[in-house]
Structure formats: structure tokens, C-alpha cells
Amino acid sequence: MDRLGGETGRERVESRLDSIVHDNRVTIAVTFPLVGVVLLLAGEAGYVPDALAFNPYLMVAAVTIMALPLASGIAPIVDRRAAVGLLALAAFTWAIELVGVQTGLPYGEFTYERELGPMVFGDVPLALPIFFVPILLNSYLLGILVLGDRADRLAIRFPTVVALVVVLDLVLDPGAVALDFWGWTDPGVYYGVPVINFLGWILAATVAVGILTVAFDHDAIVSRLETCPYLLDDLINFGIFWGLVNVAAFNLVPALVATGILLVLVRAPWFDFAGLPFGSRTLE
């Protein structure tokens, strides 16, 4: 509140964003990923021009919109320390990816095969944090759901969240390879993804979860998870989008993992399926 008791500029922005997300939950969590899958698969099959199906600016815009539930959900608990932490995560994302592209470590030698918008030093997508930070935050939320009260213990929560980041990548990378977003010089046995990539993700996740742990108050995140009805919606669109991409590519294991993530959500006590009559949360 300002000194006169009215809303501050930040509170007005947060309130407006909350209304937009709340009123468009099905569109963001379900319609966007479904349309995205159809468009990208049609482009991959040659039915839609790449300039439309794989337009980098449309893709970044779509990913940003699909991340709005997460952004709006955590916005009220982003204080100065959390803001610095998010900036640190963005910088770390660019830095480790740049090292990875230029040296082959820690993910193995890989290249971006499609344009993903402006590039940092010509090698790393500028929008990369928009892709990575939601994976990190979603893994944290998923860890809370999986662990329950045990999530209050850092010694249990930390390695669990790191492991879940890697689990989400077990879904993401095979799908991205199937869509020719990127690929490895020496493809691995896991749907074209080498083992070294996942070892690299363990390293990256350990650092990133460490930053997240320092930056955010755990109790505040739990409180938002309990009270914000759409905070898990970004996980819904992740599971739908990458699950269907992997189904279309006949990537059985990633598709099953994506299905498992959605089942964990459905069983969660704080979950409703984008406002639809599924899940455990009592609908308003």
C-alpha cells in the first residue's frame, strides 16, 4: 500500500496480471500447448511453412504466455533478495549454456538447429532463461507435492528438486531433438540424447537450486501453492505439450514420464486442472 492506503503500482500490475491469468486458465494451460503441438508437428511434416511453425519470436511469445501462471503466482513473494536471485539464475543460465556450446561441457557437444531469436555472443538464445527458470521453479513445486511435509527439510528437499529438474529434462530434450530444435554431435541411446547431457543437468540443477534456495523463502512458496489456484498451470502445459510431442515421435519413456507428472498433479491436494472439474482442489 502507498502512504494514502491505496494500491502501489506494483500491486496494481500484480492484480491485473492475476485477473488475466485467472480468467484465461484453460487457454493458457490447455489450448496454447495443444495448438503449439499441432503447429510444430505440421511444420516438421512440411504442411506449414517454417516461417510460421518455427517462427522464433512466436515461439518465445508462446512460451512466455504459458509461463504467466508461474510468473503471476510467485510475483507477490518476489522481494529484493528473490529478484536478485532471479537475475543470478538468468546470468547462470546464459553462462553455463555458453560454456556448453563452446566447449562441449557439461552437456556434450551440441548445436542449435533452429533459430530461437536473438543470440548472446551468437551462440546462446537470449530468451533461454524463459525456458530454464520455469523448469527450475516447476521442479521445486513438484518437489513440494511429492514430499509433502518432508519438503520442509532442506536436506531432503534439495536433492529431490535437483532430481526432478533432471526428470523434466528427460521429457524436454527428447522432444526438442524430435523437433530439430537442437542436436548432439554424438547422439546418445536415450532418444538421441547422450548420458553426459543429464550429468550436465545434475551439475546445472545443483547450482540453480542452490541459488533458488537462497533467494526464496520456502514457507512463502508453500503458502502461495496453497492459496494460488493456478500456480501449477505451467506444469500442466509442460506435461501436455512435451508429452504429446514425445507421443508423436514415438518416444515412449518421455511420454510416460510426462503422463506421470500430470498424474502427480491430479492427485495433489492443492490442484485443479486449470479450473476444469478435475483434481483435488475444491473449486470455487
Short mmCIF file of C-alpha atoms in Angstrom, two decimals:
data_model
loop_
_atom_site.label_atom_id
_atom_site.label_comp_id
_atom_site.label_asym_id
_atom_site.label_seq_id
_atom_site.Cartn_x
_atom_site.Cartn_y
_atom_site.Cartn_z
CA MET A 1 0.00 0.00 0.00
CA ASP A 2 1.12 3.59 -0.57
CA ARG A 3 1.09 6.21 2.17
CA LEU A 4 -2.55 7.07 1.45
CA GLY A 5 -3.65 3.47 1.82
CA GLY A 6 -4.16 2.83 -1.89
CA GLU A 7 -2.56 0.23 -4.12
CA THR A 8 1.00 0.73 -5.24
CA GLY A 9 1.94 0.49 -8.91
CA ARG A 10 3.36 -2.97 -8.34
CA GLU A 11 0.20 -4.15 -6.60
CA ARG A 12 -1.94 -2.87 -9.47
CA VAL A 13 0.22 -4.71 -12.00
CA GLU A 14 0.12 -7.91 -9.94
CA SER A 15 -3.65 -7.63 -9.51
CA ARG A 16 -4.17 -7.08 -13.23
CA LEU A 17 -1.90 -9.99 -14.15
CA ASP A 18 -3.68 -12.19 -11.62
CA SER A 19 -7.04 -11.39 -13.23
CA ILE A 20 -5.75 -12.04 -16.75
CA VAL A 21 -4.27 -15.41 -15.80
CA HIS A 22 -7.24 -16.46 -13.68
CA ASP A 23 -9.73 -15.61 -16.43
CA ASN A 24 -7.74 -17.41 -19.15
CA ARG A 25 -6.54 -20.53 -17.38
CA VAL A 26 -7.82 -23.08 -19.88
CA THR A 27 -6.48 -21.05 -22.79
CA ILE A 28 -3.01 -20.79 -21.26
CA ALA A 29 -2.72 -24.24 -19.71
CA VAL A 30 -4.52 -26.37 -22.31
CA THR A 31 -5.30 -24.55 -25.57
CA PHE A 32 -1.87 -22.99 -26.07
CA PRO A 33 0.10 -26.24 -25.76
CA LEU A 34 -2.39 -28.14 -27.94
CA VAL A 35 -2.23 -25.53 -30.70
CA GLY A 36 1.54 -25.36 -30.32
CA VAL A 37 1.93 -29.12 -30.74
CA VAL A 38 -0.27 -29.19 -33.85
CA LEU A 39 1.54 -26.22 -35.40
CA LEU A 40 5.06 -27.53 -34.73
CA LEU A 41 4.28 -31.07 -35.86
CA ALA A 42 2.63 -29.73 -39.01
CA GLY A 43 5.71 -27.63 -39.64
CA GLU A 44 8.01 -30.61 -39.06
CA ALA A 45 5.95 -32.62 -41.56
CA GLY A 46 6.11 -29.82 -44.13
CA TYR A 47 2.42 -28.90 -44.05
CA VAL A 48 3.06 -25.45 -42.58
CA PRO A 49 5.93 -23.15 -43.62
CA ASP A 50 8.81 -23.00 -41.14
CA ALA A 51 8.46 -19.22 -41.12
CA LEU A 52 5.15 -19.72 -39.31
CA ALA A 53 5.50 -23.02 -37.47
CA PHE A 54 9.02 -22.35 -36.19
CA ASN A 55 8.97 -18.56 -36.07
CA PRO A 56 11.35 -17.85 -33.17
CA TYR A 57 9.51 -14.78 -31.98
CA LEU A 58 6.15 -16.55 -31.98
CA MET A 59 7.71 -19.44 -30.05
CA VAL A 60 9.26 -17.15 -27.43
CA ALA A 61 5.96 -15.27 -27.11
CA ALA A 62 4.05 -18.54 -26.68
CA VAL A 63 6.47 -19.86 -24.04
CA THR A 64 6.24 -16.53 -22.20
CA ILE A 65 2.44 -16.65 -22.20
CA MET A 66 2.44 -20.27 -20.99
CA ALA A 67 4.76 -19.24 -18.14
CA LEU A 68 2.42 -16.44 -16.99
CA PRO A 69 0.68 -18.58 -14.33
CA LEU A 70 4.05 -19.24 -12.72
CA ALA A 71 5.18 -15.61 -13.04
CA SER A 72 1.93 -14.24 -11.64
CA GLY A 73 1.80 -16.89 -8.94
CA ILE A 74 5.21 -16.09 -7.46
CA ALA A 75 5.15 -12.33 -8.12
CA PRO A 76 3.74 -11.41 -4.68
CA ILE A 77 6.66 -13.15 -2.92
CA VAL A 78 9.42 -11.68 -5.08
CA ASP A 79 11.23 -9.30 -2.75
CA ARG A 80 14.61 -7.71 -3.39
CA ARG A 81 16.51 -10.88 -2.49
CA ALA A 82 14.34 -13.01 -4.77
CA ALA A 83 14.69 -10.51 -7.63
CA VAL A 84 18.48 -10.62 -7.31
CA GLY A 85 18.25 -14.41 -7.25
CA LEU A 86 16.21 -14.46 -10.48
CA LEU A 87 18.76 -12.21 -12.16
CA ALA A 88 21.52 -14.52 -10.94
CA LEU A 89 19.65 -17.50 -12.37
CA ALA A 90 19.32 -15.77 -15.74
CA ALA A 91 23.04 -14.96 -15.78
CA PHE A 92 23.93 -18.52 -14.77
CA THR A 93 21.66 -19.92 -17.48
CA TRP A 94 23.40 -17.92 -20.19
CA ALA A 95 26.87 -18.60 -18.78
CA ILE A 96 26.66 -22.38 -18.47
CA GLU A 97 24.94 -22.70 -21.85
CA LEU A 98 27.62 -20.55 -23.47
CA VAL A 99 30.34 -22.74 -21.96
CA GLY A 100 28.42 -25.81 -23.10
CA VAL A 101 28.09 -24.66 -26.72
CA GLN A 102 31.72 -23.56 -26.96
CA THR A 103 33.42 -26.42 -25.10
CA GLY A 104 31.04 -29.38 -25.15
CA LEU A 105 30.93 -29.39 -21.35
CA PRO A 106 28.95 -30.13 -19.30
CA TYR A 107 26.22 -31.25 -21.74
CA GLY A 108 28.22 -32.80 -24.57
CA GLU A 109 28.84 -31.27 -27.99
CA PHE A 110 25.56 -29.92 -29.34
CA THR A 111 24.30 -27.21 -31.66
CA TYR A 112 21.09 -25.26 -32.04
CA GLU A 113 19.50 -26.35 -35.29
CA ARG A 114 16.65 -23.84 -35.40
CA GLU A 115 16.61 -20.12 -34.82
CA LEU A 116 15.37 -19.28 -31.33
CA GLY A 117 15.55 -15.50 -31.55
CA PRO A 118 18.44 -13.14 -30.74
CA MET A 119 21.59 -14.91 -29.58
CA VAL A 120 24.04 -13.96 -26.81
CA PHE A 121 27.52 -13.81 -28.38
CA GLY A 122 25.96 -15.53 -31.38
CA ASP A 123 25.76 -18.86 -29.55
CA VAL A 124 23.04 -18.87 -26.87
CA PRO A 125 19.39 -17.76 -27.19
CA LEU A 126 18.74 -14.53 -25.31
CA ALA A 127 15.36 -15.94 -24.24
CA LEU A 128 16.93 -19.06 -22.69
CA PRO A 129 16.05 -18.09 -19.07
CA ILE A 130 12.38 -18.01 -20.09
CA PHE A 131 12.73 -21.72 -20.87
CA PHE A 132 15.01 -22.78 -17.99
CA VAL A 133 13.78 -20.82 -14.95
CA PRO A 134 10.21 -22.20 -15.22
CA ILE A 135 11.64 -25.74 -15.34
CA LEU A 136 13.53 -24.97 -12.13
CA LEU A 137 10.56 -23.41 -10.34
CA ASN A 138 8.20 -26.14 -11.52
CA SER A 139 10.60 -28.77 -10.20
CA TYR A 140 10.58 -27.01 -6.83
CA LEU A 141 6.77 -27.02 -6.76
CA LEU A 142 6.67 -30.64 -7.87
CA GLY A 143 9.10 -31.49 -5.08
CA ILE A 144 6.74 -29.97 -2.53
CA LEU A 145 3.88 -32.07 -3.93
CA VAL A 146 5.91 -35.28 -3.92
CA LEU A 147 7.48 -34.81 -0.50
CA GLY A 148 4.62 -33.28 1.45
CA ASP A 149 5.73 -32.22 4.93
CA ARG A 150 9.20 -33.67 4.29
CA ALA A 151 9.79 -30.77 1.88
CA ASP A 152 10.34 -28.58 4.94
CA ARG A 153 13.67 -30.34 5.46
CA LEU A 154 16.34 -28.82 3.23
CA ALA A 155 18.46 -31.98 3.29
CA ILE A 156 15.58 -33.87 1.66
CA ARG A 157 14.13 -31.10 -0.48
CA PHE A 158 17.36 -30.01 -2.16
CA PRO A 159 18.40 -33.32 -3.78
CA THR A 160 14.78 -34.09 -4.64
CA VAL A 161 14.37 -30.84 -6.57
CA VAL A 162 17.69 -31.41 -8.35
CA ALA A 163 16.50 -34.88 -9.36
CA LEU A 164 13.16 -33.51 -10.56
CA VAL A 165 14.88 -30.93 -12.76
CA VAL A 166 16.62 -33.84 -14.47
CA VAL A 167 13.31 -35.74 -14.68
CA LEU A 168 11.73 -32.82 -16.53
CA ASP A 169 14.70 -32.80 -18.89
CA LEU A 170 14.09 -36.49 -19.57
CA VAL A 171 10.88 -35.23 -21.19
CA LEU A 172 12.13 -31.98 -22.68
CA ASP A 173 15.32 -32.91 -24.52
CA PRO A 174 14.00 -35.93 -26.48
CA GLY A 175 11.06 -33.82 -27.62
CA ALA A 176 13.33 -30.95 -28.62
CA VAL A 177 15.54 -33.35 -30.59
CA ALA A 178 12.46 -34.75 -32.34
CA LEU A 179 11.51 -31.21 -33.39
CA ASP A 180 15.09 -30.47 -34.51
CA PHE A 181 15.49 -27.60 -32.05
CA TRP A 182 18.96 -28.86 -31.18
CA GLY A 183 21.02 -32.00 -31.53
CA TRP A 184 24.25 -33.65 -30.39
CA THR A 185 27.32 -34.40 -32.47
CA ASP A 186 27.37 -37.84 -30.86
CA PRO A 187 23.70 -38.72 -30.20
CA GLY A 188 23.04 -40.94 -27.23
CA VAL A 189 20.88 -44.01 -26.77
CA TYR A 190 18.15 -42.08 -24.94
CA TYR A 191 16.20 -40.85 -27.97
CA GLY A 192 19.23 -39.06 -29.37
CA VAL A 193 20.32 -37.54 -26.06
CA PRO A 194 23.69 -38.61 -24.57
CA VAL A 195 24.21 -39.53 -20.92
CA ILE A 196 26.67 -36.67 -20.46
CA ASN A 197 23.80 -34.24 -21.03
CA PHE A 198 21.99 -35.49 -17.95
CA LEU A 199 25.18 -35.39 -15.90
CA GLY A 200 25.49 -31.78 -17.00
CA TRP A 201 21.92 -31.12 -15.94
CA ILE A 202 22.68 -32.53 -12.49
CA LEU A 203 25.52 -30.02 -12.19
CA ALA A 204 23.48 -27.12 -13.53
CA ALA A 205 20.47 -28.03 -11.39
CA THR A 206 22.60 -28.24 -8.25
CA VAL A 207 23.87 -24.70 -8.74
CA ALA A 208 20.49 -23.35 -9.82
CA VAL A 209 18.58 -24.96 -6.95
CA GLY A 210 21.21 -23.53 -4.60
CA ILE A 211 20.53 -20.04 -5.93
CA LEU A 212 16.78 -20.60 -5.70
CA THR A 213 17.07 -21.85 -2.11
CA VAL A 214 18.97 -18.76 -1.03
CA ALA A 215 16.75 -16.36 -2.98
CA PHE A 216 13.26 -17.51 -1.97
CA ASP A 217 11.60 -18.20 1.35
CA HIS A 218 10.38 -21.81 1.32
CA ASP A 219 7.38 -21.16 3.56
CA ALA A 220 6.27 -18.33 1.28
CA ILE A 221 6.37 -20.64 -1.75
CA VAL A 222 4.32 -23.27 0.11
CA SER A 223 1.81 -20.61 1.11
CA ARG A 224 1.42 -19.48 -2.49
CA LEU A 225 1.00 -23.08 -3.61
CA GLU A 226 -1.81 -23.50 -1.09
CA THR A 227 -3.62 -20.28 -1.99
CA CYS A 228 -2.93 -19.57 -5.67
CA PRO A 229 -5.25 -21.78 -7.76
CA TYR A 230 -3.23 -21.51 -10.98
CA LEU A 231 0.36 -21.78 -9.74
CA LEU A 232 0.67 -25.32 -11.13
CA ASP A 233 -0.82 -24.49 -14.53
CA ASP A 234 2.60 -24.09 -16.16
CA LEU A 235 3.32 -27.71 -15.23
CA ILE A 236 0.05 -28.68 -16.93
CA ASN A 237 1.06 -27.10 -20.22
CA PHE A 238 4.56 -28.58 -19.89
CA GLY A 239 3.13 -32.08 -19.47
CA ILE A 240 0.61 -31.68 -22.28
CA PHE A 241 2.97 -30.07 -24.79
CA TRP A 242 6.08 -32.20 -24.35
CA GLY A 243 4.05 -35.31 -23.62
CA LEU A 244 2.23 -35.06 -26.96
CA VAL A 245 5.42 -34.15 -28.85
CA ASN A 246 7.04 -37.30 -27.50
CA VAL A 247 3.97 -39.39 -28.29
CA ALA A 248 4.09 -38.15 -31.88
CA ALA A 249 7.80 -39.03 -32.04
CA PHE A 250 7.13 -42.50 -30.53
CA ASN A 251 9.36 -41.60 -27.58
CA LEU A 252 7.70 -43.97 -25.12
CA VAL A 253 9.66 -43.26 -21.94
CA PRO A 254 9.49 -39.45 -22.11
CA ALA A 255 5.77 -39.67 -22.90
CA LEU A 256 5.22 -41.89 -19.85
CA VAL A 257 7.24 -39.54 -17.64
CA ALA A 258 5.13 -36.59 -18.83
CA THR A 259 1.98 -38.59 -18.06
CA GLY A 260 3.36 -39.38 -14.61
CA ILE A 261 3.91 -35.68 -13.93
CA LEU A 262 0.30 -34.92 -14.83
CA LEU A 263 -0.91 -37.75 -12.58
CA VAL A 264 1.10 -36.35 -9.66
CA LEU A 265 -0.63 -33.01 -10.23
CA VAL A 266 -4.10 -34.54 -10.38
CA ARG A 267 -3.54 -36.26 -7.03
CA ALA A 268 -2.20 -33.12 -5.34
CA PRO A 269 -4.44 -31.62 -2.63
CA TRP A 270 -3.99 -28.08 -3.97
CA PHE A 271 -4.62 -28.82 -7.63
CA ASP A 272 -7.44 -28.22 -10.05
CA PHE A 273 -6.99 -28.79 -13.77
CA ALA A 274 -6.88 -25.17 -14.98
CA GLY A 275 -10.27 -24.57 -13.38
CA LEU A 276 -11.82 -27.64 -15.01
CA PRO A 277 -13.61 -30.22 -12.82
CA PHE A 278 -10.58 -32.47 -12.32
CA GLY A 279 -8.15 -32.76 -9.44
CA SER A 280 -8.41 -32.43 -5.69
CA ARG A 281 -8.84 -28.71 -5.04
CA THR A 282 -12.30 -27.57 -4.10
CA LEU A 283 -13.43 -25.38 -6.96
CA GLU A 284 -14.88 -22.00 -6.26
#
